[in-house]
Short mmCIF file of C-alpha atoms and ligand atoms in Angstrom, two decimals:
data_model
loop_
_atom_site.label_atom_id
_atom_site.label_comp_id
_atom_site.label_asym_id
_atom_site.label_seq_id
_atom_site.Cartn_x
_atom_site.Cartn_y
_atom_site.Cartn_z
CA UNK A 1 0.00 0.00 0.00
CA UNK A 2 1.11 3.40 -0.98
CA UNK A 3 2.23 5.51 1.93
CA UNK A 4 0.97 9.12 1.74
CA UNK A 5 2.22 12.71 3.31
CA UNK A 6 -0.84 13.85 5.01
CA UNK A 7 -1.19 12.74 8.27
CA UNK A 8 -4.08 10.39 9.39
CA UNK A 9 -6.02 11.46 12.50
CA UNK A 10 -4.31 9.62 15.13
CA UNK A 11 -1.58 11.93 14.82
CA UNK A 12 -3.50 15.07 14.87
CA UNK A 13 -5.64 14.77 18.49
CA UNK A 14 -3.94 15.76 21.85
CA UNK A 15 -5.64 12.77 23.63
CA UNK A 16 -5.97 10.52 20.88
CA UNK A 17 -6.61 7.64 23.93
CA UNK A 18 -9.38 9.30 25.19
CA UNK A 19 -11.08 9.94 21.85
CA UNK A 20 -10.36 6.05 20.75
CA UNK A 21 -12.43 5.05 23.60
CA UNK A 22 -15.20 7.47 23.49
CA UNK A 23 -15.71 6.93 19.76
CA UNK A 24 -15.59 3.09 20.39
CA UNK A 25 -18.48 3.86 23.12
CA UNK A 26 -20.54 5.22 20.21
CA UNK A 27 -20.07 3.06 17.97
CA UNK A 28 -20.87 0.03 20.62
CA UNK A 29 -24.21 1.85 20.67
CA UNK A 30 -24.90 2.66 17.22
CA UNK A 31 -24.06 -1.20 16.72
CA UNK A 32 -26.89 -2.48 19.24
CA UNK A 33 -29.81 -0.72 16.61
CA UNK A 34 -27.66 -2.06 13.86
CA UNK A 35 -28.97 -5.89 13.12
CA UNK A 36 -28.75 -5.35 9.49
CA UNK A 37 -24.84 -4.76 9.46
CA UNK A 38 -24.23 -7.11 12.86
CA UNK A 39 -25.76 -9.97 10.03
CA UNK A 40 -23.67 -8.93 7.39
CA UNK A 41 -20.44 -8.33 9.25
CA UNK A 42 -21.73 -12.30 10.32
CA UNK A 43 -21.36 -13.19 6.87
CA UNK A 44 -18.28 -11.54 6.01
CA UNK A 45 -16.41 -12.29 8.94
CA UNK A 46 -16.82 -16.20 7.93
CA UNK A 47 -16.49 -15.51 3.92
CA UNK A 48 -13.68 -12.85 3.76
CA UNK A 49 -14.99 -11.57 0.43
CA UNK A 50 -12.51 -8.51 0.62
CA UNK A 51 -9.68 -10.66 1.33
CA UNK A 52 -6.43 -8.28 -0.72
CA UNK A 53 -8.83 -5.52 -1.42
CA UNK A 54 -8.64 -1.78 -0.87
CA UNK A 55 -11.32 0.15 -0.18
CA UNK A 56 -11.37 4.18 -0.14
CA UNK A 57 -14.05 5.45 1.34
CA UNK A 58 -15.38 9.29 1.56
CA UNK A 59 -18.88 9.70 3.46
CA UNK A 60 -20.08 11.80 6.78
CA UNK A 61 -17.74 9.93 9.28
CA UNK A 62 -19.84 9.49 12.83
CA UNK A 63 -20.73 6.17 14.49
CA UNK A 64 -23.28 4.58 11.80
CA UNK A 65 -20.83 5.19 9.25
CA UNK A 66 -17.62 3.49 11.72
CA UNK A 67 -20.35 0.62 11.82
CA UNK A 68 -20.12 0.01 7.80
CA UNK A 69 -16.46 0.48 7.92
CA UNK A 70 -15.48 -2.05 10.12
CA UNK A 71 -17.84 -4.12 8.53
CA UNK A 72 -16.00 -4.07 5.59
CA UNK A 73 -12.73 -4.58 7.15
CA UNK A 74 -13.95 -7.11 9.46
CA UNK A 75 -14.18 -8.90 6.00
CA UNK A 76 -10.55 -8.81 4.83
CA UNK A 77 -10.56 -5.67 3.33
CA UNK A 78 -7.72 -2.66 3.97
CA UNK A 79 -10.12 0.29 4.18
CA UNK A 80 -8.40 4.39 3.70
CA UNK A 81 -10.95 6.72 4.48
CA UNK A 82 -11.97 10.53 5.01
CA UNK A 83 -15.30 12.52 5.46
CA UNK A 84 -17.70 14.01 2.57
CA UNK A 85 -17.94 17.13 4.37
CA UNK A 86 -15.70 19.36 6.00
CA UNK A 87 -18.02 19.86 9.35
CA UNK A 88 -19.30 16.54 9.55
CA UNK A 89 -16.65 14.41 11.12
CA UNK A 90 -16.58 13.39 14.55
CA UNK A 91 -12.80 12.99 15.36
CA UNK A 92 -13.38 10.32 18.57
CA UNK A 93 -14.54 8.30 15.69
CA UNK A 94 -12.35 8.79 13.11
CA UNK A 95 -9.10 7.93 15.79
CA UNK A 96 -11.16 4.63 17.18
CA UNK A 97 -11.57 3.67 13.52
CA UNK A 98 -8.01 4.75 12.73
CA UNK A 99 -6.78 2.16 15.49
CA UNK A 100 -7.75 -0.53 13.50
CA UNK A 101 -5.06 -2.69 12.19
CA UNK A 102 -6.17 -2.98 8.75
CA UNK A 103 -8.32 0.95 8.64
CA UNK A 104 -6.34 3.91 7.87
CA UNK A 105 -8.77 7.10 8.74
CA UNK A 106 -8.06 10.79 7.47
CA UNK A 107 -11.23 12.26 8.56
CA UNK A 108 -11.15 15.55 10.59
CA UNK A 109 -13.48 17.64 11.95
CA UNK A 110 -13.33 21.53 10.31
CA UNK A 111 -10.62 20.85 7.78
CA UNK A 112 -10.15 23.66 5.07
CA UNK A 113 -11.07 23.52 1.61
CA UNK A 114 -6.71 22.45 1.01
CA UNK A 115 -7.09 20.10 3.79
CA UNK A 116 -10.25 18.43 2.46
CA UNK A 117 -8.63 17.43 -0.49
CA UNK A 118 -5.60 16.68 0.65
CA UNK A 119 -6.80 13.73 2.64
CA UNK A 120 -8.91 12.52 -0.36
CA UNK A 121 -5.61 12.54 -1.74
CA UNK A 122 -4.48 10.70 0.68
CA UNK A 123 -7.07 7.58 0.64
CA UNK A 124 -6.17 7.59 -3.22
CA UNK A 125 -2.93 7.08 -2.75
CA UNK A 126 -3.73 3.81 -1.00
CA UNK A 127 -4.70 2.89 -4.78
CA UNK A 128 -8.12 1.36 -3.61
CA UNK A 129 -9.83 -1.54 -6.06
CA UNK A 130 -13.08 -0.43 -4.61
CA UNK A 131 -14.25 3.29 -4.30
CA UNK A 132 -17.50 4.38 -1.59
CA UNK A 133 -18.52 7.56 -1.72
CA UNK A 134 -21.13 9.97 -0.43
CA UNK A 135 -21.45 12.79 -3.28
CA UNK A 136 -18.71 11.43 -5.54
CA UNK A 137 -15.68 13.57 -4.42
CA UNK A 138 -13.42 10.36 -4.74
CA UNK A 139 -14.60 9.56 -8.35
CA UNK A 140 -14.39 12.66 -9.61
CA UNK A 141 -10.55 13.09 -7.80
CA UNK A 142 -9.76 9.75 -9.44
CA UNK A 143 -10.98 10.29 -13.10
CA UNK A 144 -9.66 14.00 -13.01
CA UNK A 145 -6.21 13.66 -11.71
CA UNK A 146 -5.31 9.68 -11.31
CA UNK A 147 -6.97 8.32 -14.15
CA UNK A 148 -3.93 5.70 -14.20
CA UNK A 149 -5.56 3.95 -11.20
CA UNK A 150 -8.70 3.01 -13.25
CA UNK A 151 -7.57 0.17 -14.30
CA UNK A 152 -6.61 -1.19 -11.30
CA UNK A 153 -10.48 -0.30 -10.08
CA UNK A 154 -13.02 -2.81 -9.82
CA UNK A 155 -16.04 -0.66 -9.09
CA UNK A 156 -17.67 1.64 -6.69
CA UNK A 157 -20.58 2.52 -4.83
CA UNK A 158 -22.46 5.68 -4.64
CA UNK A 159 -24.68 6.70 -1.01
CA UNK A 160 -26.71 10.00 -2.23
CA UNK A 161 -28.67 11.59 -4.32
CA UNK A 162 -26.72 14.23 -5.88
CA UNK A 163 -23.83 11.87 -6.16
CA UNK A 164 -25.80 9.71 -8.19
CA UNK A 165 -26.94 12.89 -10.25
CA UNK A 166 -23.49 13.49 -10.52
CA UNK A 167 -22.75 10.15 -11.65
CA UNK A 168 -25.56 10.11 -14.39
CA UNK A 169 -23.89 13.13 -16.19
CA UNK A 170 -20.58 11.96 -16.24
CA UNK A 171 -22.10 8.32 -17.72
CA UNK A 172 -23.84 10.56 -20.12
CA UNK A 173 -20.59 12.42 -21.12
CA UNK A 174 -19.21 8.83 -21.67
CA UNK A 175 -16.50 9.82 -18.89
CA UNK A 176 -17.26 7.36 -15.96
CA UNK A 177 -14.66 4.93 -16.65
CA UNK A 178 -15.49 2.25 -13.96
CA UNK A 179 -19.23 0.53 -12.93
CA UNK A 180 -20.74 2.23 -9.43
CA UNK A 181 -23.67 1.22 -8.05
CA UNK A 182 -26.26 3.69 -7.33
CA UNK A 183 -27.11 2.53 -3.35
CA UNK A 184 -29.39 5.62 -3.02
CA UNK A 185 -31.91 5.03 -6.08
CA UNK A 186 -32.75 1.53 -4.01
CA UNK A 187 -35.96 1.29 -2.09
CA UNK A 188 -34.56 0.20 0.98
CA UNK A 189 -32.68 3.24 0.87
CA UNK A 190 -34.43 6.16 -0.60
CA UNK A 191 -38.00 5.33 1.02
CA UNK A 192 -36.36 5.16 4.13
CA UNK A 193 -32.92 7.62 4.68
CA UNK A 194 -33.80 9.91 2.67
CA UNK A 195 -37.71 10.56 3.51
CA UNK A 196 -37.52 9.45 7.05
CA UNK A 197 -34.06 10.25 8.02
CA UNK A 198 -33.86 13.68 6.28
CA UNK A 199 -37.01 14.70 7.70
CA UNK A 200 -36.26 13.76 11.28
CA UNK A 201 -32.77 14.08 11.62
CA UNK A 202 -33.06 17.91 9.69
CA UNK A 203 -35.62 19.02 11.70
CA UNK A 204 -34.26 17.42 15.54
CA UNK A 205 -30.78 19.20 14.63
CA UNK A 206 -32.44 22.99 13.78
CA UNK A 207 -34.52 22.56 16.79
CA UNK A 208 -31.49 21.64 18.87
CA UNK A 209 -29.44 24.08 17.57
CA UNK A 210 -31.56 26.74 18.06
CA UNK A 211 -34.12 25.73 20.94
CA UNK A 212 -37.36 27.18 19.28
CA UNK A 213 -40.74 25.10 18.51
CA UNK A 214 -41.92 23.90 15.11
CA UNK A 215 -45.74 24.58 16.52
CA UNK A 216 -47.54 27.53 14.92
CA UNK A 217 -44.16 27.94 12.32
CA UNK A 218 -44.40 28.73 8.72
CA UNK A 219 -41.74 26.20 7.20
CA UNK A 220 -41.04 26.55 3.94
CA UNK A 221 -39.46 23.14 2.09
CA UNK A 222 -37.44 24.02 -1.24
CA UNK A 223 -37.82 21.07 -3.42
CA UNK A 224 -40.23 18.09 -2.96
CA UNK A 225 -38.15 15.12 -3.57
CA UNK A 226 -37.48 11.98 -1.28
CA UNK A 227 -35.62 14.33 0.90
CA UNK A 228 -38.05 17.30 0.56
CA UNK A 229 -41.32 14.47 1.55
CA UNK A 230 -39.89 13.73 4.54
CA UNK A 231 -38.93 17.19 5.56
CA UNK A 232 -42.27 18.57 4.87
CA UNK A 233 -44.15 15.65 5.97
CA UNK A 234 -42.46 16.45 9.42
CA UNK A 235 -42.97 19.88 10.21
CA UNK A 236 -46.64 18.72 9.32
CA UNK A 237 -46.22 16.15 12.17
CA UNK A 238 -44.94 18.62 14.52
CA UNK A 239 -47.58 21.41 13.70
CA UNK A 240 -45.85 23.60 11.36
CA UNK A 241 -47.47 25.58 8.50
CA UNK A 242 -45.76 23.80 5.84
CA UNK A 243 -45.06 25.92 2.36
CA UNK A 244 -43.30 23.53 -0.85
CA UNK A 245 -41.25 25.37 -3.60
CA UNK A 246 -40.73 23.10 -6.75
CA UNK A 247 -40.06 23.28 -10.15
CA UNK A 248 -41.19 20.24 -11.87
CA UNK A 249 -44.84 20.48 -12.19
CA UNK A 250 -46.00 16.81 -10.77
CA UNK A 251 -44.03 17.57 -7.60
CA UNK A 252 -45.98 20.64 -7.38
CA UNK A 253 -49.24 19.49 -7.50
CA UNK A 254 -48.13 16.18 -5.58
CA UNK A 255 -47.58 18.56 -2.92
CA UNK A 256 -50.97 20.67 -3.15
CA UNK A 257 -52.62 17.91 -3.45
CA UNK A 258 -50.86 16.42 0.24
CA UNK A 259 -52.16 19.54 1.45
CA UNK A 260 -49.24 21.89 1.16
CA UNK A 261 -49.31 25.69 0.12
CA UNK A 262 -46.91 25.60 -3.25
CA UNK A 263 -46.43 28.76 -4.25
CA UNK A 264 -43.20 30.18 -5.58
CA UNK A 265 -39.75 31.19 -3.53
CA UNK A 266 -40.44 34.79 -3.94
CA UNK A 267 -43.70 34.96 -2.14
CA UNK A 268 -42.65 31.95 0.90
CA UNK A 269 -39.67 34.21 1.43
CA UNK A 270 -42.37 36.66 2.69
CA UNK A 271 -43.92 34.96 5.02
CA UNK A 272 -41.50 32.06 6.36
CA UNK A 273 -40.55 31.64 9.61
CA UNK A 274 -37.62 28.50 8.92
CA UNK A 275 -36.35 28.23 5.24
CA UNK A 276 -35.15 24.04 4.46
CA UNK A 277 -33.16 23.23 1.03
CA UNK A 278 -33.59 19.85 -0.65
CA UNK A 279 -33.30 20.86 -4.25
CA UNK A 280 -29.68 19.08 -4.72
CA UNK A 281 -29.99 22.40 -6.75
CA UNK A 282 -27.77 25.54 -6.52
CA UNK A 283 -28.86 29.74 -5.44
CA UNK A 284 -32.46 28.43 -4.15
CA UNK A 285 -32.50 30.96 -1.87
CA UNK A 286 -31.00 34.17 -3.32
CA UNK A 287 -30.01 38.04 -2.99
CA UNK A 288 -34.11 39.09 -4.27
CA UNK A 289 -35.49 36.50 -1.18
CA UNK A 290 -33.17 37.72 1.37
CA UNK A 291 -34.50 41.34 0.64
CA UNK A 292 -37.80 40.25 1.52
CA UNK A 293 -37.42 37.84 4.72
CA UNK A 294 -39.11 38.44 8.17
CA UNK A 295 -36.58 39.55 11.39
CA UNK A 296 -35.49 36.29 12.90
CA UNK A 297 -35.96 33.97 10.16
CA UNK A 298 -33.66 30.67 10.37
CA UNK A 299 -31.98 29.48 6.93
CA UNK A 300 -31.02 25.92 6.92
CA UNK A 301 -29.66 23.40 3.80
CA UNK A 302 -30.58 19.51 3.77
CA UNK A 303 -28.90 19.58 0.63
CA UNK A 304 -25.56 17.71 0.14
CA UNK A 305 -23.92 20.90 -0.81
CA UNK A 306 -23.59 24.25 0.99
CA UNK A 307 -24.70 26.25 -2.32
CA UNK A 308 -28.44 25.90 -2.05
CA UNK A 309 -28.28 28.87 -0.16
CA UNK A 310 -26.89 31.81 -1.73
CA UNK A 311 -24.25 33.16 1.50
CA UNK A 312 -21.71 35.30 -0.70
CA UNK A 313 -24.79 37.57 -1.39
CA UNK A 314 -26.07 37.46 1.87
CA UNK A 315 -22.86 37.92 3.38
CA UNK A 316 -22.98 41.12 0.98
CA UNK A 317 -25.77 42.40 1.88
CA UNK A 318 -25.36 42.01 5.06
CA UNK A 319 -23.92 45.46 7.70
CA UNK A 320 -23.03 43.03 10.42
CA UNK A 321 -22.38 39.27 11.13
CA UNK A 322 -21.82 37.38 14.42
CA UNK A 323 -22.34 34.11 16.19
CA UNK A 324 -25.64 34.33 17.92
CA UNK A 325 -25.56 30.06 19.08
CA UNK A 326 -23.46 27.65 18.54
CA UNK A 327 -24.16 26.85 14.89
CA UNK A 328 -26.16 29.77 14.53
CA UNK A 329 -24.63 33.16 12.32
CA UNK A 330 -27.33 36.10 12.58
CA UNK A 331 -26.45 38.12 9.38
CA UNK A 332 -28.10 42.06 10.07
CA UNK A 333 -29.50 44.15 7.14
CA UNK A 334 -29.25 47.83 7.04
CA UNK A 335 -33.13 47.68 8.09
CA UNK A 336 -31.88 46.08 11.38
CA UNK A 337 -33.70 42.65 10.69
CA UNK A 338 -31.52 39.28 11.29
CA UNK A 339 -31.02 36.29 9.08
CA UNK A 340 -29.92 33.57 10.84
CA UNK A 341 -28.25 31.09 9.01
CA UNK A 342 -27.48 27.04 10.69
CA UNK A 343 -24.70 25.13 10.39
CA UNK A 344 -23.45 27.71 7.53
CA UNK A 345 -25.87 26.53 5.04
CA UNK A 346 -23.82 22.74 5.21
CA UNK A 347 -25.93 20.35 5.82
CA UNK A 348 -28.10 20.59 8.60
CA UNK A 349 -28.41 16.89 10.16
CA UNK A 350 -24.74 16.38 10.29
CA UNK A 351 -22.75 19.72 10.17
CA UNK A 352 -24.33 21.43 13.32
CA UNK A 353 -22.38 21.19 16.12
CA UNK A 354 -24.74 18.96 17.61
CA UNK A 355 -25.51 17.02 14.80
CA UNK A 356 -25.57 13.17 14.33
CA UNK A 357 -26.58 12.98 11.06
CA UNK A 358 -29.63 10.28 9.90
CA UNK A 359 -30.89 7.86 12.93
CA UNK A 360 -29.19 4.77 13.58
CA UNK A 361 -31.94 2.23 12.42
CA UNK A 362 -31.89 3.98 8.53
CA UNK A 363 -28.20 4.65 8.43
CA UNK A 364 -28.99 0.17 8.75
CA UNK A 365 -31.00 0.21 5.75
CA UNK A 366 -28.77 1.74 3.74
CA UNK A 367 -25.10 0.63 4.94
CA UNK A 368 -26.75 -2.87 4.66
CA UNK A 369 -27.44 -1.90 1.19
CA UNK A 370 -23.30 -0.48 0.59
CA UNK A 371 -22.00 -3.49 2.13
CA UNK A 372 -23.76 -6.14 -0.17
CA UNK A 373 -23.17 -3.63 -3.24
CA UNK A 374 -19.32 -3.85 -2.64
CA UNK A 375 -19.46 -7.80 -2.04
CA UNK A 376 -21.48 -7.97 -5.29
CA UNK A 377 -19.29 -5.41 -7.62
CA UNK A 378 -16.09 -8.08 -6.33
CA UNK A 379 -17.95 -11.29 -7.02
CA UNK A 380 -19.22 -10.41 -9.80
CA UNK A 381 -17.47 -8.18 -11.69
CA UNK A 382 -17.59 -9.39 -14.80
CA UNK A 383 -21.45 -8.41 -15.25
CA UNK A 384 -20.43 -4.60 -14.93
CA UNK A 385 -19.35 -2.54 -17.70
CA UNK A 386 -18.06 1.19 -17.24
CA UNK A 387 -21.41 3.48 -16.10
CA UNK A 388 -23.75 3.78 -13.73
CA UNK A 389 -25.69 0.62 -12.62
CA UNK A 390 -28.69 0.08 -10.63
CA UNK A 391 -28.23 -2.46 -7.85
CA UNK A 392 -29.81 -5.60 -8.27
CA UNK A 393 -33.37 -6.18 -6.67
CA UNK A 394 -32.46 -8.97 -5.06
CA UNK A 395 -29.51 -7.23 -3.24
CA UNK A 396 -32.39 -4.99 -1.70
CA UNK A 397 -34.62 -7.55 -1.05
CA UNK A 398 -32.00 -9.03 0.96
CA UNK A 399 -31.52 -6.42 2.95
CA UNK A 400 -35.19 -5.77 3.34
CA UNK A 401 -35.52 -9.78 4.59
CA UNK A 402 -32.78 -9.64 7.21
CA UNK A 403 -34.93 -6.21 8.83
CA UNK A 404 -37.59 -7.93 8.96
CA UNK A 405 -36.83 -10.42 10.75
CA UNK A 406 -34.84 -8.48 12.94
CA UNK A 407 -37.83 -6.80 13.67
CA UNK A 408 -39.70 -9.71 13.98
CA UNK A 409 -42.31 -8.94 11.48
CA UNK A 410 -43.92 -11.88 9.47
CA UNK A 411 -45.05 -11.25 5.85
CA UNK A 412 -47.06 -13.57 3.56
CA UNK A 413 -45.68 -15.15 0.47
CA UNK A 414 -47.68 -15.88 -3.04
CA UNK A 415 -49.44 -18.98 -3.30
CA UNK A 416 -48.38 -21.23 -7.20
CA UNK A 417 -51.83 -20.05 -8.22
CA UNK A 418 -51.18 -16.36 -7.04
CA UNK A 419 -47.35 -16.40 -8.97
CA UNK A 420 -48.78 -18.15 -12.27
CA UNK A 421 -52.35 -15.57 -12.29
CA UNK A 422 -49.48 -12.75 -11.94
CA UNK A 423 -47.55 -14.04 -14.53
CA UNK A 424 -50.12 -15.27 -16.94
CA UNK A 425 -51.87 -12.66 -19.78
CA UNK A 426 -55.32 -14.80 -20.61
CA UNK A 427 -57.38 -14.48 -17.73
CA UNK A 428 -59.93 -11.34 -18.22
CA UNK A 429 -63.00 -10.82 -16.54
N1 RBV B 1 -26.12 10.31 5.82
N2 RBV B 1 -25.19 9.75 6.57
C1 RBV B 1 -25.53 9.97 7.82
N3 RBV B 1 -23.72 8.73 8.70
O1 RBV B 1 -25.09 9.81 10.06
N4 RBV B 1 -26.64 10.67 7.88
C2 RBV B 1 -27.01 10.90 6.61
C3 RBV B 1 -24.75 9.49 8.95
C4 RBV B 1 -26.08 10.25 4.38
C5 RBV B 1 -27.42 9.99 3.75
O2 RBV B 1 -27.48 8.65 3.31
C6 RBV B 1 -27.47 10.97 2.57
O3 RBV B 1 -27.75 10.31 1.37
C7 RBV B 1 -26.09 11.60 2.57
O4 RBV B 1 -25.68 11.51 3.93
C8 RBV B 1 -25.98 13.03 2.12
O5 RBV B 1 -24.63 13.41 2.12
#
């Protein structure tokens, strides 16, 4: 394995004893809500599918994440990782990970933009044969400035939406040069992490952060995707006004029709109490909004980058700027109103201070779903040309088995006469 210059975490904490064992004591917990990976790790433990392999990993690196890392090492593979986002690491978890014989972690908490890369640089240069990543940072490092690893590259797998976006448009360019799986399009994740988990973990880490109610708000949701659903759905559930901004016309009326106002961003900027971005989308929330915003208003990004909301201009606009929380920048107008922005527009569930990111039991789902994507893109490699690939139903149905029974819920099954009506054409009325 390729040695590289930047320094991996161990090296960079005072009390890097200390943090070890209090990021082990997380991720003993996050493990006991974990059944889905505690099976798999099972599996792989007995298997070694990963025996000589190198994974590189990039992704939000807390306990759920550790969980899926060890997993994978557990299973024979040398794994070189680092986070997705600059404010999302926890560093006790990144050194107990790091003190793994066969895990080499470069994730720090509140790196700079140099430093970010730098330590993606530095799980390349471990010249993994399997990439995971959370909004394709490590792909697009790889193609643009080591495209002589390729070769060496088996595959990859892809956690989130807007990496998968990403993904599509370098297929469609013909310039993704290995297969990836995309884990998020998958049932088992999307209906679950990104509705469910978004929605709760977003909203528990702005109402942490700032210690106001949802009751009697006026939340507006930009963008009614997966992520947008659960975000709305929600604020509904806690008593919020909810308000959807879209831009494809069936997500609109999906949305009136669940009961929403939809109306465009000019006019919510008006009247919103607690702006959330979903969009994947960039300037959502821009210099002509800001202009018209309510004293007090909170401005918050569920997006996986920090450029749904448009800071440089409000950062112009603004006379004055200062921490007002933890987490919290109030930006003052010339008018004397406040715009408070969380978590400097990063995303919300896992770059405020006091953030954890999605809850344990999704973060399952859809770690169950990475870990059976990277066994499958090994053992089967052959099957995968250069692009994008769906993962294979059965992969999620797997996953979706192993819950279930975790959770001790029976299902039925089709009878012959059931499977053969279903797949027979003849029988009308
Ligand atoms: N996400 N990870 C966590 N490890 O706590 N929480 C959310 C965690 C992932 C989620 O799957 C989503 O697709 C992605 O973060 C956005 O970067």
């Amino acid at each position: 394995m390729t040695e590289s210059a930047y320094p991996s975490i161990s090296s960079q904490l005072d009390d890097v004893e200390s943090a070890r064992e209090e990021g082990r004591r997380k991720m003993d917990w996050a493990t006991q809500h974990m059944p889905i990976l505690e099976a798999v790790r099972e599996e792989f433990i007995a298997d070694q599918p990963f025996a000589g392999e190198r994974i590189g990993m990039a992704m939000h690196v807390e306990a759920k994440t550790a969980v899926l890392v060890e997993t994978l090492a557990e299973g024979g593979a040398d794994v070189a990782l680092t986070g997705c986002n600059p404010l999302s690491t926890h560093d006790d978890i990144s050194a107990a990970l790091d003190a793994h014989e066969s895990i080499t972690s470069y994730a720090k908490r509140g790196v700079d933009d140099e430093e970010y890369y730098e330590a993606i640089e530095a799980v390349i240069a471990h010249e993994p044969t399997v990439t995971v990543d959370d909004g394709m940072d490590l792909v697009a490092a790889i193609h643009e400035d080591y495209p002589e690893l390729i070769d060496g590259i088996v595959g990859g797998a892809e956690e989130t939406t807007t990496g998968v976006h990403r993904l599509r448009a370098m297929d469609a360019d013909d310039a993704l040069e290995y297969p990836v799986f995309a884990v998020n399009d998958t049932p088992m994740k999307r209906l679950f992490d990104n509705i469910h988990g978004t929605g709760e973990s977003s909203l528990a880490s702005i109402a942490m952060t700032t210690n106001l109610s949802w009751a009697g708000k006026t939340v507006v949701v930009a963008g009614y995707g997966y992520c947008g659903k659960g975000v709305a759905k929600k604020a509904a559930g806690q008593n919020a006004n909810v308000i959807v901004t879209e831009v494809e016309p069936r997500r609109a009326l999906e949305a009136h029709m669940e009961g929403y106002d939809v109306m465009p961003m000019a006019e919510a900027a008006e009247v919103g109490d607690v702006f959330i971005t979903t969009t994947g989308n960039r300037d959502v929330i821009v210099e002509d909004h800001f202009e018209r915003m309510q004293d007090g208003v909170l401005l918050s990004n569920a997006g996986h980058f920090d450029i749904e909301v448009d800071l440089e201009a409000l950062d112009d606009l603004a006379v004055d700027r200062y921490e007002a929380r933890d987490g919290v920048e109030a930006y003052e107008m010339d008018d004397g109103r406040k715009l408070n922005v969380i978590a400097e527009g990063r995303l919300v569930n896992l770059a405020a201070p006091i953030s954890l990111g999605h809850p344990v039991e999704v973060m399952d789902q859809s770690f169950g779903i990475q870990a059976v994507c990277v066994r499958e893109i090994l053992a089967n490699s052959d099957a995968y040309d250069a692009g994008v690939h769906d993962v294979p139903d059965e992969l999620d149905q797997e996953i979706a088995e192993i819950k279930l029974e975790a959770e001790g819920v029976e299902y039925d099954s089709l009878s012959d006469t059931q499977r053969e009506y279903m797949d027979s054409w003849d029988h009308g009325t």
